[in-house]
Tab-separated table of C-alpha atoms and ligand atoms in Angstrom:
chain	number	residue	atom	x	y	z
A	93	UNK	CA	-34.821	-35.905	-2.649
A	94	UNK	CA	-38.597	-35.782	-2.928
A	95	UNK	CA	-40.164	-37.948	-5.432
A	96	UNK	CA	-43.815	-38.811	-6.404
A	97	UNK	CA	-45.273	-42.204	-5.204
A	98	UNK	CA	-46.226	-45.082	-7.561
A	99	UNK	CA	-49.761	-45.727	-6.290
A	100	UNK	CA	-48.822	-49.229	-6.700
A	101	UNK	CA	-50.203	-52.102	-4.376
A	102	UNK	CA	-47.385	-54.315	-4.917
A	103	UNK	CA	-45.158	-54.237	-1.976
A	104	UNK	CA	-42.146	-54.932	-4.058
A	105	UNK	CA	-42.835	-51.834	-6.260
A	106	UNK	CA	-43.101	-49.794	-3.248
A	107	UNK	CA	-40.198	-51.171	-1.412
A	108	UNK	CA	-37.802	-50.556	-4.617
A	109	UNK	CA	-39.420	-46.993	-5.059
A	110	UNK	CA	-38.875	-45.911	-1.457
A	111	UNK	CA	-35.518	-47.635	-1.077
A	112	UNK	CA	-33.908	-47.817	-4.500
A	113	UNK	CA	-30.906	-50.151	-4.580
A	114	UNK	CA	-27.664	-49.248	-6.315
A	115	UNK	CA	-28.772	-45.536	-6.852
A	116	UNK	CA	-25.954	-43.203	-7.811
A	117	UNK	CA	-23.076	-43.110	-10.465
A	118	UNK	CA	-19.783	-45.082	-10.713
A	119	UNK	CA	-16.486	-43.202	-11.295
A	120	UNK	CA	-14.522	-44.634	-14.214
A	121	UNK	CA	-17.387	-47.016	-15.176
A	122	UNK	CA	-16.809	-49.349	-17.836
A	123	UNK	CA	-20.143	-48.846	-19.499
A	124	UNK	CA	-22.403	-46.152	-19.417
A	125	UNK	CA	-25.629	-44.795	-21.134
A	126	UNK	CA	-28.392	-42.179	-20.554
A	127	UNK	CA	-31.661	-42.593	-22.373
A	128	UNK	CA	-34.477	-40.152	-22.156
A	129	UNK	CA	-37.914	-42.210	-22.176
A	130	UNK	CA	-41.106	-41.141	-24.174
A	131	UNK	CA	-42.753	-39.960	-20.905
A	132	UNK	CA	-39.879	-37.446	-20.689
A	133	UNK	CA	-38.098	-39.218	-17.767
A	134	UNK	CA	-34.516	-39.977	-18.001
A	135	UNK	CA	-32.736	-42.950	-17.082
A	136	UNK	CA	-28.964	-43.484	-16.666
A	137	UNK	CA	-26.807	-46.466	-15.999
A	138	UNK	CA	-23.235	-46.960	-15.047
A	139	UNK	CA	-21.592	-50.624	-15.021
A	140	UNK	CA	-18.333	-52.360	-13.706
A	141	UNK	CA	-17.289	-55.572	-15.591
A	142	UNK	CA	-15.503	-58.356	-13.746
A	143	UNK	CA	-14.458	-61.307	-15.926
A	144	UNK	CA	-17.544	-60.967	-18.415
A	145	UNK	CA	-19.908	-60.515	-15.543
A	146	UNK	CA	-21.353	-57.285	-14.424
A	147	UNK	CA	-19.732	-56.714	-11.017
A	148	UNK	CA	-21.681	-53.452	-10.142
A	149	UNK	CA	-24.433	-51.717	-11.796
A	150	UNK	CA	-25.813	-48.405	-10.679
A	151	UNK	CA	-28.402	-46.089	-11.944
A	152	UNK	CA	-30.084	-42.700	-11.583
A	153	UNK	CA	-33.494	-41.365	-12.899
A	154	UNK	CA	-35.388	-38.075	-12.534
A	155	UNK	CA	-38.487	-40.055	-13.105
A	156	UNK	CA	-41.570	-41.039	-10.898
A	157	UNK	CA	-41.586	-43.869	-8.201
A	158	UNK	CA	-42.081	-46.644	-10.971
A	159	UNK	CA	-38.972	-45.408	-12.771
A	160	UNK	CA	-37.215	-45.738	-9.483
A	161	UNK	CA	-38.592	-49.215	-8.810
A	162	UNK	CA	-37.648	-50.504	-12.277
A	163	UNK	CA	-34.183	-48.858	-12.308
A	164	UNK	CA	-33.575	-50.473	-8.746
A	165	UNK	CA	-35.054	-53.963	-9.846
A	166	UNK	CA	-32.922	-53.960	-13.108
A	167	UNK	CA	-29.675	-53.215	-11.447
A	168	UNK	CA	-30.462	-55.910	-8.704
A	169	UNK	CA	-31.307	-58.396	-11.454
A	170	UNK	CA	-28.235	-57.479	-13.598
A	171	UNK	CA	-25.689	-57.712	-10.969
A	172	UNK	CA	-23.451	-60.911	-11.020
A	173	UNK	CA	-24.773	-61.944	-14.618
A	174	UNK	CA	-22.936	-62.560	-17.444
A	175	UNK	CA	-23.154	-59.825	-19.987
A	176	UNK	CA	-24.629	-62.027	-22.733
A	177	UNK	CA	-27.324	-62.895	-20.191
A	178	UNK	CA	-27.925	-59.288	-19.313
A	179	UNK	CA	-28.371	-58.451	-23.081
A	180	UNK	CA	-31.385	-60.933	-23.197
A	181	UNK	CA	-32.966	-59.514	-19.986
A	182	UNK	CA	-36.246	-58.235	-20.918
A	183	UNK	CA	-39.012	-55.855	-19.689
A	184	UNK	CA	-41.138	-58.987	-18.940
A	185	UNK	CA	-38.673	-59.956	-16.507
A	186	UNK	CA	-38.325	-56.741	-14.514
A	187	UNK	CA	-42.062	-56.529	-14.441
A	188	UNK	CA	-42.388	-60.012	-13.105
A	189	UNK	CA	-39.872	-59.474	-10.511
A	190	UNK	CA	-41.519	-56.348	-9.407
A	191	UNK	CA	-45.147	-58.329	-9.025
A	192	UNK	CA	-46.350	-56.215	-12.171
A	193	UNK	CA	-47.068	-52.493	-12.882
A	194	UNK	CA	-50.277	-50.990	-14.245
A	195	UNK	CA	-49.967	-50.613	-17.998
A	196	UNK	CA	-49.482	-46.950	-18.173
A	197	UNK	CA	-46.046	-47.473	-16.241
A	198	UNK	CA	-44.827	-50.727	-17.835
A	199	UNK	CA	-42.662	-48.308	-20.366
A	200	UNK	CA	-40.385	-47.470	-17.126
A	201	UNK	CA	-39.379	-51.218	-17.326
A	202	UNK	CA	-38.581	-50.968	-20.856
A	203	UNK	CA	-36.612	-47.668	-20.510
A	204	UNK	CA	-34.545	-49.178	-17.583
A	205	UNK	CA	-33.664	-52.559	-19.457
A	206	UNK	CA	-32.842	-50.547	-22.763
A	207	UNK	CA	-30.560	-48.196	-20.813
A	208	UNK	CA	-28.920	-51.382	-19.161
A	209	UNK	CA	-28.413	-52.761	-22.732
A	210	UNK	CA	-26.927	-49.509	-24.124
A	211	UNK	CA	-24.449	-49.438	-21.027
A	212	UNK	CA	-23.362	-52.835	-22.099
A	213	UNK	CA	-23.012	-52.009	-25.597
A	214	UNK	CA	-20.922	-49.132	-24.727
A	215	UNK	CA	-18.700	-51.394	-22.762
A	216	UNK	CA	-18.623	-53.871	-25.582
A	217	UNK	CA	-17.829	-51.150	-28.091
A	218	UNK	CA	-15.029	-49.700	-25.910
A	219	UNK	CA	-13.546	-53.178	-26.020
A	220	UNK	CA	-13.608	-53.285	-29.795
A	221	UNK	CA	-12.340	-49.786	-29.998
A	222	UNK	CA	-9.513	-50.154	-27.531
A	223	UNK	CA	-6.503	-48.786	-29.350
A	224	UNK	CA	-8.792	-46.801	-31.694
A	225	UNK	CA	-10.909	-43.904	-30.985
A	226	UNK	CA	-12.772	-44.197	-27.660
A	227	UNK	CA	-16.526	-45.078	-28.055
A	228	UNK	CA	-19.021	-42.634	-27.271
A	229	UNK	CA	-21.945	-43.409	-24.642
A	230	UNK	CA	-25.067	-43.912	-26.159
A	231	UNK	CA	-27.658	-41.313	-25.567
A	232	UNK	CA	-31.030	-42.021	-27.216
A	233	UNK	CA	-32.941	-38.764	-26.874
A	234	UNK	CA	-36.388	-38.158	-28.217
A	235	UNK	CA	-35.924	-36.522	-31.498
A	236	UNK	CA	-37.524	-33.040	-32.140
A	237	UNK	CA	-41.002	-33.594	-33.608
A	238	UNK	CA	-41.137	-37.216	-32.811
A	239	UNK	CA	-44.213	-38.553	-31.381
A	240	UNK	CA	-44.234	-40.442	-28.117
A	241	UNK	CA	-45.426	-43.454	-29.823
A	242	UNK	CA	-42.763	-43.498	-32.641
A	243	UNK	CA	-40.094	-42.710	-30.057
A	244	UNK	CA	-41.053	-45.676	-27.910
A	245	UNK	CA	-41.159	-47.813	-30.991
A	246	UNK	CA	-37.596	-46.815	-31.938
A	247	UNK	CA	-36.381	-47.621	-28.485
A	248	UNK	CA	-37.819	-51.064	-28.794
A	249	UNK	CA	-36.465	-51.619	-32.093
A	250	UNK	CA	-33.010	-50.371	-31.014
A	251	UNK	CA	-32.958	-52.778	-28.271
A	252	UNK	CA	-33.872	-55.601	-30.361
A	253	UNK	CA	-31.269	-54.784	-33.050
A	254	UNK	CA	-28.364	-53.822	-30.882
A	255	UNK	CA	-27.269	-57.334	-30.367
A	256	UNK	CA	-26.364	-57.434	-33.846
A	257	UNK	CA	-22.903	-56.445	-34.883
A	258	UNK	CA	-23.176	-55.834	-38.523
A	259	UNK	CA	-26.357	-55.203	-40.696
A	260	UNK	CA	-26.078	-55.553	-44.353
A	261	UNK	CA	-28.934	-54.718	-46.730
A	262	UNK	CA	-29.154	-56.175	-50.367
A	263	UNK	CA	-30.771	-53.861	-52.748
A	264	UNK	CA	-31.772	-53.834	-56.315
A	265	UNK	CA	-33.306	-51.161	-58.473
A	266	UNK	CA	-35.977	-53.658	-59.650
A	267	UNK	CA	-37.198	-57.211	-59.157
A	268	UNK	CA	-35.729	-60.610	-60.868
A	269	UNK	CA	-32.174	-59.418	-60.962
A	270	UNK	CA	-30.995	-61.976	-58.156
A	271	UNK	CA	-31.203	-59.860	-55.080
A	272	UNK	CA	-32.668	-62.694	-52.918
A	273	UNK	CA	-30.643	-65.212	-54.478
A	274	UNK	CA	-27.496	-63.165	-53.507
A	275	UNK	CA	-28.933	-62.407	-50.014
A	276	UNK	CA	-29.305	-66.220	-49.340
A	277	UNK	CA	-26.004	-67.368	-50.428
A	278	UNK	CA	-24.221	-64.378	-48.750
A	279	UNK	CA	-25.796	-65.259	-45.453
A	280	UNK	CA	-24.957	-68.962	-45.900
A	281	UNK	CA	-21.465	-68.052	-47.103
A	282	UNK	CA	-21.143	-66.097	-43.821
A	283	UNK	CA	-22.296	-69.355	-41.856
A	284	UNK	CA	-19.739	-71.211	-43.426
A	285	UNK	CA	-17.215	-68.787	-42.278
A	286	UNK	CA	-18.207	-69.395	-38.883
A	287	UNK	CA	-20.337	-66.445	-38.198
A	288	UNK	CA	-23.547	-66.103	-36.310
A	289	UNK	CA	-25.974	-64.905	-38.998
A	290	UNK	CA	-29.588	-63.810	-39.434
A	291	UNK	CA	-31.424	-63.333	-42.746
A	292	UNK	CA	-34.319	-61.012	-42.776
A	293	UNK	CA	-36.770	-60.962	-45.697
A	294	UNK	CA	-38.610	-57.795	-45.724
A	295	UNK	CA	-39.856	-58.045	-49.342
A	296	UNK	CA	-43.435	-57.668	-48.739
A	297	UNK	CA	-44.789	-58.450	-52.103
A	298	UNK	CA	-42.508	-61.406	-52.997
A	299	UNK	CA	-41.027	-62.825	-49.831
A	300	UNK	CA	-39.057	-65.561	-51.714
A	301	UNK	CA	-36.552	-66.559	-48.997
A	302	UNK	CA	-38.777	-69.252	-47.525
A	303	UNK	CA	-39.096	-70.869	-50.913
A	304	UNK	CA	-35.260	-70.738	-51.554
A	305	UNK	CA	-34.525	-72.291	-48.182
A	306	UNK	CA	-37.210	-74.853	-48.265
A	307	UNK	CA	-38.946	-73.276	-45.357
A	308	UNK	CA	-42.454	-72.738	-46.938
A	309	UNK	CA	-44.104	-74.913	-44.485
A	310	UNK	CA	-42.538	-73.308	-41.415
A	311	UNK	CA	-44.648	-71.298	-38.998
A	312	UNK	CA	-43.146	-68.760	-36.903
A	313	UNK	CA	-43.124	-69.304	-33.063
A	314	UNK	CA	-44.047	-66.636	-30.708
A	315	UNK	CA	-42.449	-66.375	-27.313
A	316	UNK	CA	-42.875	-64.006	-24.282
A	317	UNK	CA	-40.230	-61.874	-25.754
A	318	UNK	CA	-41.498	-61.756	-29.396
A	319	UNK	CA	-41.234	-63.716	-32.617
A	320	UNK	CA	-38.465	-66.450	-32.874
A	321	UNK	CA	-36.755	-66.754	-36.169
A	322	UNK	CA	-36.976	-70.244	-37.979
A	323	UNK	CA	-33.414	-71.872	-37.947
A	324	UNK	CA	-32.128	-73.936	-40.808
A	325	UNK	CA	-28.328	-75.149	-40.377
A	326	UNK	CA	-27.449	-72.478	-37.884
A	327	UNK	CA	-29.093	-69.696	-40.040
A	328	UNK	CA	-31.724	-67.730	-38.242
A	329	UNK	CA	-34.318	-66.837	-40.831
A	330	UNK	CA	-37.325	-64.533	-40.624
A	331	UNK	CA	-39.458	-63.436	-43.534
A	332	UNK	CA	-42.788	-61.763	-43.881
A	333	UNK	CA	-43.733	-64.743	-45.824
A	334	UNK	CA	-43.968	-66.799	-42.659
A	335	UNK	CA	-46.689	-64.615	-41.353
A	336	UNK	CA	-48.809	-64.109	-44.577
A	337	UNK	CA	-51.774	-66.497	-44.356
A	338	UNK	CA	-52.204	-66.161	-48.178
A	339	UNK	CA	-49.463	-64.949	-50.445
A	340	UNK	CA	-51.586	-62.484	-52.086
A	341	UNK	CA	-52.536	-60.973	-48.928
A	342	UNK	CA	-49.688	-58.147	-48.960
A	343	UNK	CA	-50.766	-57.027	-52.545
A	344	UNK	CA	-54.086	-55.633	-51.178
A	345	UNK	CA	-52.424	-53.739	-48.418
A	346	UNK	CA	-52.402	-49.949	-49.061
A	347	UNK	CA	-49.388	-47.792	-47.993
A	348	UNK	CA	-50.015	-47.063	-44.461
A	349	UNK	CA	-50.999	-50.779	-43.484
A	350	UNK	CA	-47.991	-52.151	-45.340
A	351	UNK	CA	-45.878	-49.608	-43.098
A	352	UNK	CA	-47.560	-50.653	-40.072
A	353	UNK	CA	-46.963	-54.458	-40.934
A	354	UNK	CA	-43.287	-54.032	-41.744
A	355	UNK	CA	-42.681	-51.940	-38.517
A	356	UNK	CA	-44.409	-54.305	-36.361
A	357	UNK	CA	-42.595	-57.136	-37.863
A	358	UNK	CA	-39.110	-55.476	-37.373
A	359	UNK	CA	-39.756	-54.608	-33.825
A	360	UNK	CA	-41.129	-58.034	-32.778
A	361	UNK	CA	-38.329	-60.319	-33.950
A	362	UNK	CA	-36.052	-61.815	-31.310
A	363	UNK	CA	-32.650	-62.419	-33.007
A	364	UNK	CA	-30.381	-62.677	-29.976
A	365	UNK	CA	-26.521	-62.152	-30.484
A	366	UNK	CA	-25.602	-62.162	-33.999
A	367	UNK	CA	-22.517	-61.068	-36.048
A	368	UNK	CA	-24.406	-60.314	-39.189
A	369	UNK	CA	-27.939	-59.615	-40.307
A	370	UNK	CA	-28.316	-59.906	-44.028
A	371	UNK	CA	-31.557	-57.904	-45.133
A	372	UNK	CA	-33.323	-58.893	-48.203
A	373	UNK	CA	-35.238	-55.565	-49.074
A	374	UNK	CA	-38.055	-54.923	-51.195
A	375	UNK	CA	-37.109	-54.024	-54.798
A	376	UNK	CA	-36.830	-50.466	-55.990
A	377	UNK	CA	-36.391	-47.279	-53.965
A	378	UNK	CA	-39.917	-46.889	-52.877
A	379	UNK	CA	-41.418	-46.015	-49.534
A	380	UNK	CA	-41.243	-49.487	-48.151
A	381	UNK	CA	-37.438	-49.510	-48.612
A	382	UNK	CA	-37.155	-46.114	-47.053
A	383	UNK	CA	-39.228	-47.160	-44.098
A	384	UNK	CA	-36.937	-50.331	-43.557
A	385	UNK	CA	-33.807	-48.262	-43.795
A	386	UNK	CA	-34.811	-45.702	-41.641
A	387	UNK	CA	-36.007	-48.085	-38.967
A	388	UNK	CA	-32.800	-50.105	-38.974
A	389	UNK	CA	-30.765	-46.893	-38.161
A	390	UNK	CA	-27.176	-48.222	-38.116
A	391	UNK	CA	-26.773	-50.141	-41.402
A	392	UNK	CA	-23.121	-50.927	-42.153
A	393	UNK	CA	-23.803	-50.893	-45.699
A	394	UNK	CA	-25.484	-51.983	-48.905
A	395	UNK	CA	-24.759	-54.611	-51.553
A	396	UNK	CA	-26.509	-53.585	-54.763
A	397	UNK	CA	-27.411	-56.219	-57.201
A	398	UNK	CA	-27.883	-55.490	-60.949
A	399	UNK	CA	-27.621	-57.303	-64.178
A	400	UNK	CA	-25.173	-56.488	-66.972
A	401	UNK	CA	-27.166	-54.593	-69.339
A	402	UNK	CA	-26.541	-51.270	-69.908
A	403	UNK	CA	-30.344	-50.252	-69.203
A	404	UNK	CA	-29.915	-51.535	-65.658
A	405	UNK	CA	-27.417	-48.765	-65.075
A	406	UNK	CA	-30.241	-46.431	-64.576
A	407	UNK	CA	-31.389	-48.483	-61.566
A	408	UNK	CA	-28.137	-48.705	-60.235
A	409	UNK	CA	-27.518	-44.809	-60.217
A	410	UNK	CA	-31.064	-44.491	-58.528
A	411	UNK	CA	-30.060	-47.030	-55.979
A	412	UNK	CA	-26.677	-45.527	-55.194
A	413	UNK	CA	-28.277	-42.071	-54.767
A	414	UNK	CA	-30.984	-43.570	-52.524
A	415	UNK	CA	-28.181	-44.858	-50.120
A	416	UNK	CA	-26.264	-41.645	-50.418
A	417	UNK	CA	-29.348	-39.737	-49.374
A	418	UNK	CA	-30.035	-41.982	-46.330
A	419	UNK	CA	-26.259	-42.090	-45.442
A	420	UNK	CA	-25.856	-45.903	-46.149
A	421	UNK	CA	-22.444	-46.731	-47.187
A	422	UNK	CA	-22.454	-48.665	-50.380
A	423	UNK	CA	-20.419	-51.971	-50.004
A	424	UNK	CA	-20.352	-52.173	-53.772
A	425	UNK	CA	-22.421	-53.436	-56.662
A	426	UNK	CA	-22.397	-56.794	-57.958
A	427	UNK	CA	-23.333	-57.721	-61.626
A	428	UNK	CA	-25.489	-60.852	-61.600
A	429	UNK	CA	-26.315	-63.068	-64.431
A	430	UNK	CA	-23.162	-61.883	-66.173
A	431	UNK	CA	-21.929	-64.441	-68.588
A	432	UNK	CA	-23.285	-68.404	-68.394
A	433	UNK	CA	-21.595	-71.227	-66.921
A	434	UNK	CA	-21.708	-73.925	-69.173
A	435	UNK	CA	-23.029	-77.230	-67.562
A	436	UNK	CA	-20.611	-79.315	-69.705
A	437	UNK	CA	-17.248	-77.783	-69.142
A	438	UNK	CA	-17.771	-75.270	-66.387
A	439	UNK	CA	-16.288	-72.473	-68.434
A	440	UNK	CA	-17.960	-68.907	-68.273
A	441	UNK	CA	-19.239	-67.838	-71.703
A	442	UNK	CA	-20.834	-64.396	-72.715
A	443	UNK	CA	-24.070	-65.064	-74.158
A	444	UNK	CA	-25.516	-61.426	-73.703
A	445	UNK	CA	-23.911	-58.194	-73.040
A	446	UNK	CA	-21.893	-57.796	-69.964
A	447	UNK	CA	-20.178	-55.006	-68.075
A	448	UNK	CA	-22.974	-52.594	-67.595
A	449	UNK	CA	-22.981	-52.674	-63.798
A	450	UNK	CA	-19.057	-52.511	-63.822
A	451	UNK	CA	-19.170	-49.437	-66.059
A	452	UNK	CA	-21.675	-47.421	-63.910
A	453	UNK	CA	-19.642	-48.195	-60.586
A	454	UNK	CA	-16.614	-46.262	-62.141
A	455	UNK	CA	-18.709	-43.210	-62.837
A	456	UNK	CA	-20.386	-43.409	-59.463
A	457	UNK	CA	-17.228	-43.989	-57.606
A	458	UNK	CA	-18.535	-47.105	-55.858
A	459	UNK	CA	-16.669	-50.527	-55.601
A	460	UNK	CA	-17.351	-53.114	-58.079
A	461	UNK	CA	-18.063	-56.516	-56.347
A	462	UNK	CA	-17.532	-58.463	-59.575
A	463	UNK	CA	-19.442	-60.717	-62.004
A	464	UNK	CA	-21.716	-63.246	-60.897
A	465	UNK	CA	-22.432	-65.711	-63.775
A	466	UNK	CA	-25.504	-67.537	-64.568
A	467	UNK	CA	-25.476	-70.793	-63.566
A	468	UNK	CA	-28.243	-73.460	-64.105
A	469	UNK	CA	-27.227	-74.834	-60.723
A	470	UNK	CA	-28.348	-71.676	-58.972
A	471	UNK	CA	-31.944	-71.766	-60.166
A	472	UNK	CA	-32.212	-75.466	-59.739
A	473	UNK	CA	-30.919	-75.190	-56.039
A	474	UNK	CA	-33.272	-72.357	-55.211
A	475	UNK	CA	-36.208	-74.468	-56.462
A	476	UNK	CA	-35.026	-77.266	-54.485
A	477	UNK	CA	-34.866	-74.958	-51.269
A	478	UNK	CA	-31.056	-74.985	-50.990
A	479	UNK	CA	-28.479	-72.517	-50.853
A	480	UNK	CA	-26.268	-72.719	-53.872
A	481	UNK	CA	-22.856	-71.957	-52.092
A	482	UNK	CA	-23.516	-75.029	-49.933
A	483	UNK	CA	-23.650	-77.494	-52.808
A	484	UNK	CA	-21.751	-76.423	-55.883
A	485	UNK	CA	-18.383	-75.321	-54.346
A	486	UNK	CA	-16.582	-75.225	-57.533
A	487	UNK	CA	-18.734	-73.101	-59.634
A	488	UNK	CA	-17.377	-69.700	-60.800
A	489	UNK	CA	-20.658	-68.166	-59.353
A	490	UNK	CA	-19.755	-69.786	-55.786
A	491	UNK	CA	-16.295	-68.319	-56.041
A	492	UNK	CA	-17.624	-64.737	-56.598
A	493	UNK	CA	-20.178	-65.084	-53.784
A	494	UNK	CA	-17.359	-66.172	-51.461
A	495	UNK	CA	-15.268	-63.092	-52.446
A	496	UNK	CA	-18.145	-60.689	-51.644
A	497	UNK	CA	-18.541	-62.763	-48.462
A	498	UNK	CA	-14.787	-62.055	-47.543
A	499	UNK	CA	-15.527	-58.368	-48.306
A	500	UNK	CA	-18.361	-58.366	-45.648
A	501	UNK	CA	-15.996	-60.274	-43.130
A	502	UNK	CA	-13.676	-57.229	-43.408
A	503	UNK	CA	-16.307	-55.052	-41.933
A	504	UNK	CA	-15.288	-56.709	-38.750
A	505	UNK	CA	-12.020	-54.842	-38.928
A	506	UNK	CA	-12.924	-51.691	-40.926
A	507	UNK	CA	-15.802	-49.663	-42.312
A	508	UNK	CA	-16.424	-50.038	-46.098
A	509	UNK	CA	-15.117	-47.032	-48.175
A	510	UNK	CA	-16.086	-45.531	-51.436
A	511	UNK	CA	-13.669	-45.218	-54.476
A	512	UNK	CA	-14.582	-47.164	-57.496
A	513	UNK	CA	-12.011	-49.965	-56.653
A	514	UNK	CA	-12.496	-52.943	-58.613
A	515	UNK	CA	-12.379	-56.129	-56.360
B	876	LIG	P1	-35.014	-60.787	-56.948
B	876	LIG	O1	-34.857	-61.223	-55.573
B	876	LIG	O2	-34.146	-59.699	-57.520
B	876	LIG	O3	-36.473	-60.675	-57.543
B	876	LIG	P2	-34.289	-63.795	-57.207
B	876	LIG	O4	-33.034	-63.807	-56.438
B	876	LIG	O5	-35.469	-64.054	-56.722
B	876	LIG	O6	-34.433	-62.197	-57.835
B	876	LIG	O7	-33.942	-64.379	-58.641
B	876	LIG	C1	-34.910	-64.559	-59.732
B	876	LIG	C2	-34.661	-65.986	-60.351
B	876	LIG	O8	-33.395	-65.911	-61.060
B	876	LIG	C3	-34.657	-67.166	-59.354
B	876	LIG	O9	-35.369	-68.163	-59.935
B	876	LIG	C4	-33.264	-67.320	-59.154
B	876	LIG	O10	-32.872	-68.799	-58.923
B	876	LIG	C5	-32.562	-66.965	-60.528
B	876	LIG	N1	-31.164	-66.649	-60.464
B	876	LIG	C6	-30.696	-65.451	-59.875
B	876	LIG	N2	-29.262	-65.431	-60.040
B	876	LIG	C7	-29.045	-66.394	-60.879
B	876	LIG	C8	-28.043	-66.887	-61.606
B	876	LIG	N3	-26.677	-66.228	-61.258
B	876	LIG	N4	-27.925	-67.972	-62.216
B	876	LIG	C9	-29.060	-68.684	-62.469
B	876	LIG	N5	-30.241	-68.200	-61.965
B	876	LIG	C10	-30.245	-67.078	-61.276
């Protein structure tokens, strides 16, 4: 087989390009993936697992010498390592082991590492699917008309997010209905249920999560791999608010600049292994939300937050049709600020109208997740930078958040369905 050379000075690169290790396929592999890179080269990996470690890893590529060197070095570094270690193996590690590559060939290392990750994910998915339908190998081809740059970005983002089992987006038709409150409290409830959870705040105009968790003074730490989330009691938190020097900064950004910031932000966060990522989205159904939902391709579903007034039904309809257009399953609609928890007796009293959210779910045939009453403790807790569910265990509002959390936990076993069921 004749292959073009790399023109590299590094003897390590030359050695791996001329004598690629682990070249070829494995019959009956435990994991397999094939990815076509932005340069048009294809990388394909196979692996065999022995007791949570990669026993054998092989690859083939139709690419140039750099692709061969990167594939070869990636398999060499991966063999004998635990799967979780392999999933955090990055492009930098491959480049370092090879003694570097010129900038224009560095993408070969990313392609190799992404393909390896996908093969591991394929293996892990097959384990989860055992007894169910067989998991399909991942093949991230470049889409028709997709620019090289955006394909490359999509691969990077995919590699960042593929260590997260479930991604839930919390949506609302407009601001001020309690979307961030629900996102924070669901994330903390999932932590309390023993899950590994991340909370991502992509509300560019009003990133309130840092305030709600008392993290306003936190600065994000960058590492070789990217931006590290801030940790609070086990919860990994990342907010655009951490990156804004001045809270008014985002307001003056125009559309394309805003998209660029959101995209960069999503691509750079190093989450590590997570069971759930809860995403607090920008309110409404505008371009920013579309961008976020399209970038995070495999969302498990959306929790829609609304208020009880009938006028809010219009926003719920818009949000549900937005989800349908983008193919995001609607986990359900929660009616927030529905009734009032009396601070004296703890009973829920109806002070305003109620039931608008519930009614609209019936006509839209989406699940109703129940009513979260107004509780002065919620506003108090968020002003003090604490999650409500952590402190007021006996409130009817906490009870409802925990029921919604239970529904999310069921995602581990089944995909959410639609059908107007009242939970
Ligand atoms: P959004 O994210 O939709 O803009 P927030 O979650 O920021 O809304 O909530 C707006 C305000 O309402 C916050 O001060 C929050 O503490 C308060 N709030 C939200 N839900 C409740 C509730 N059920 N009871 C009392 N206060 C609430």
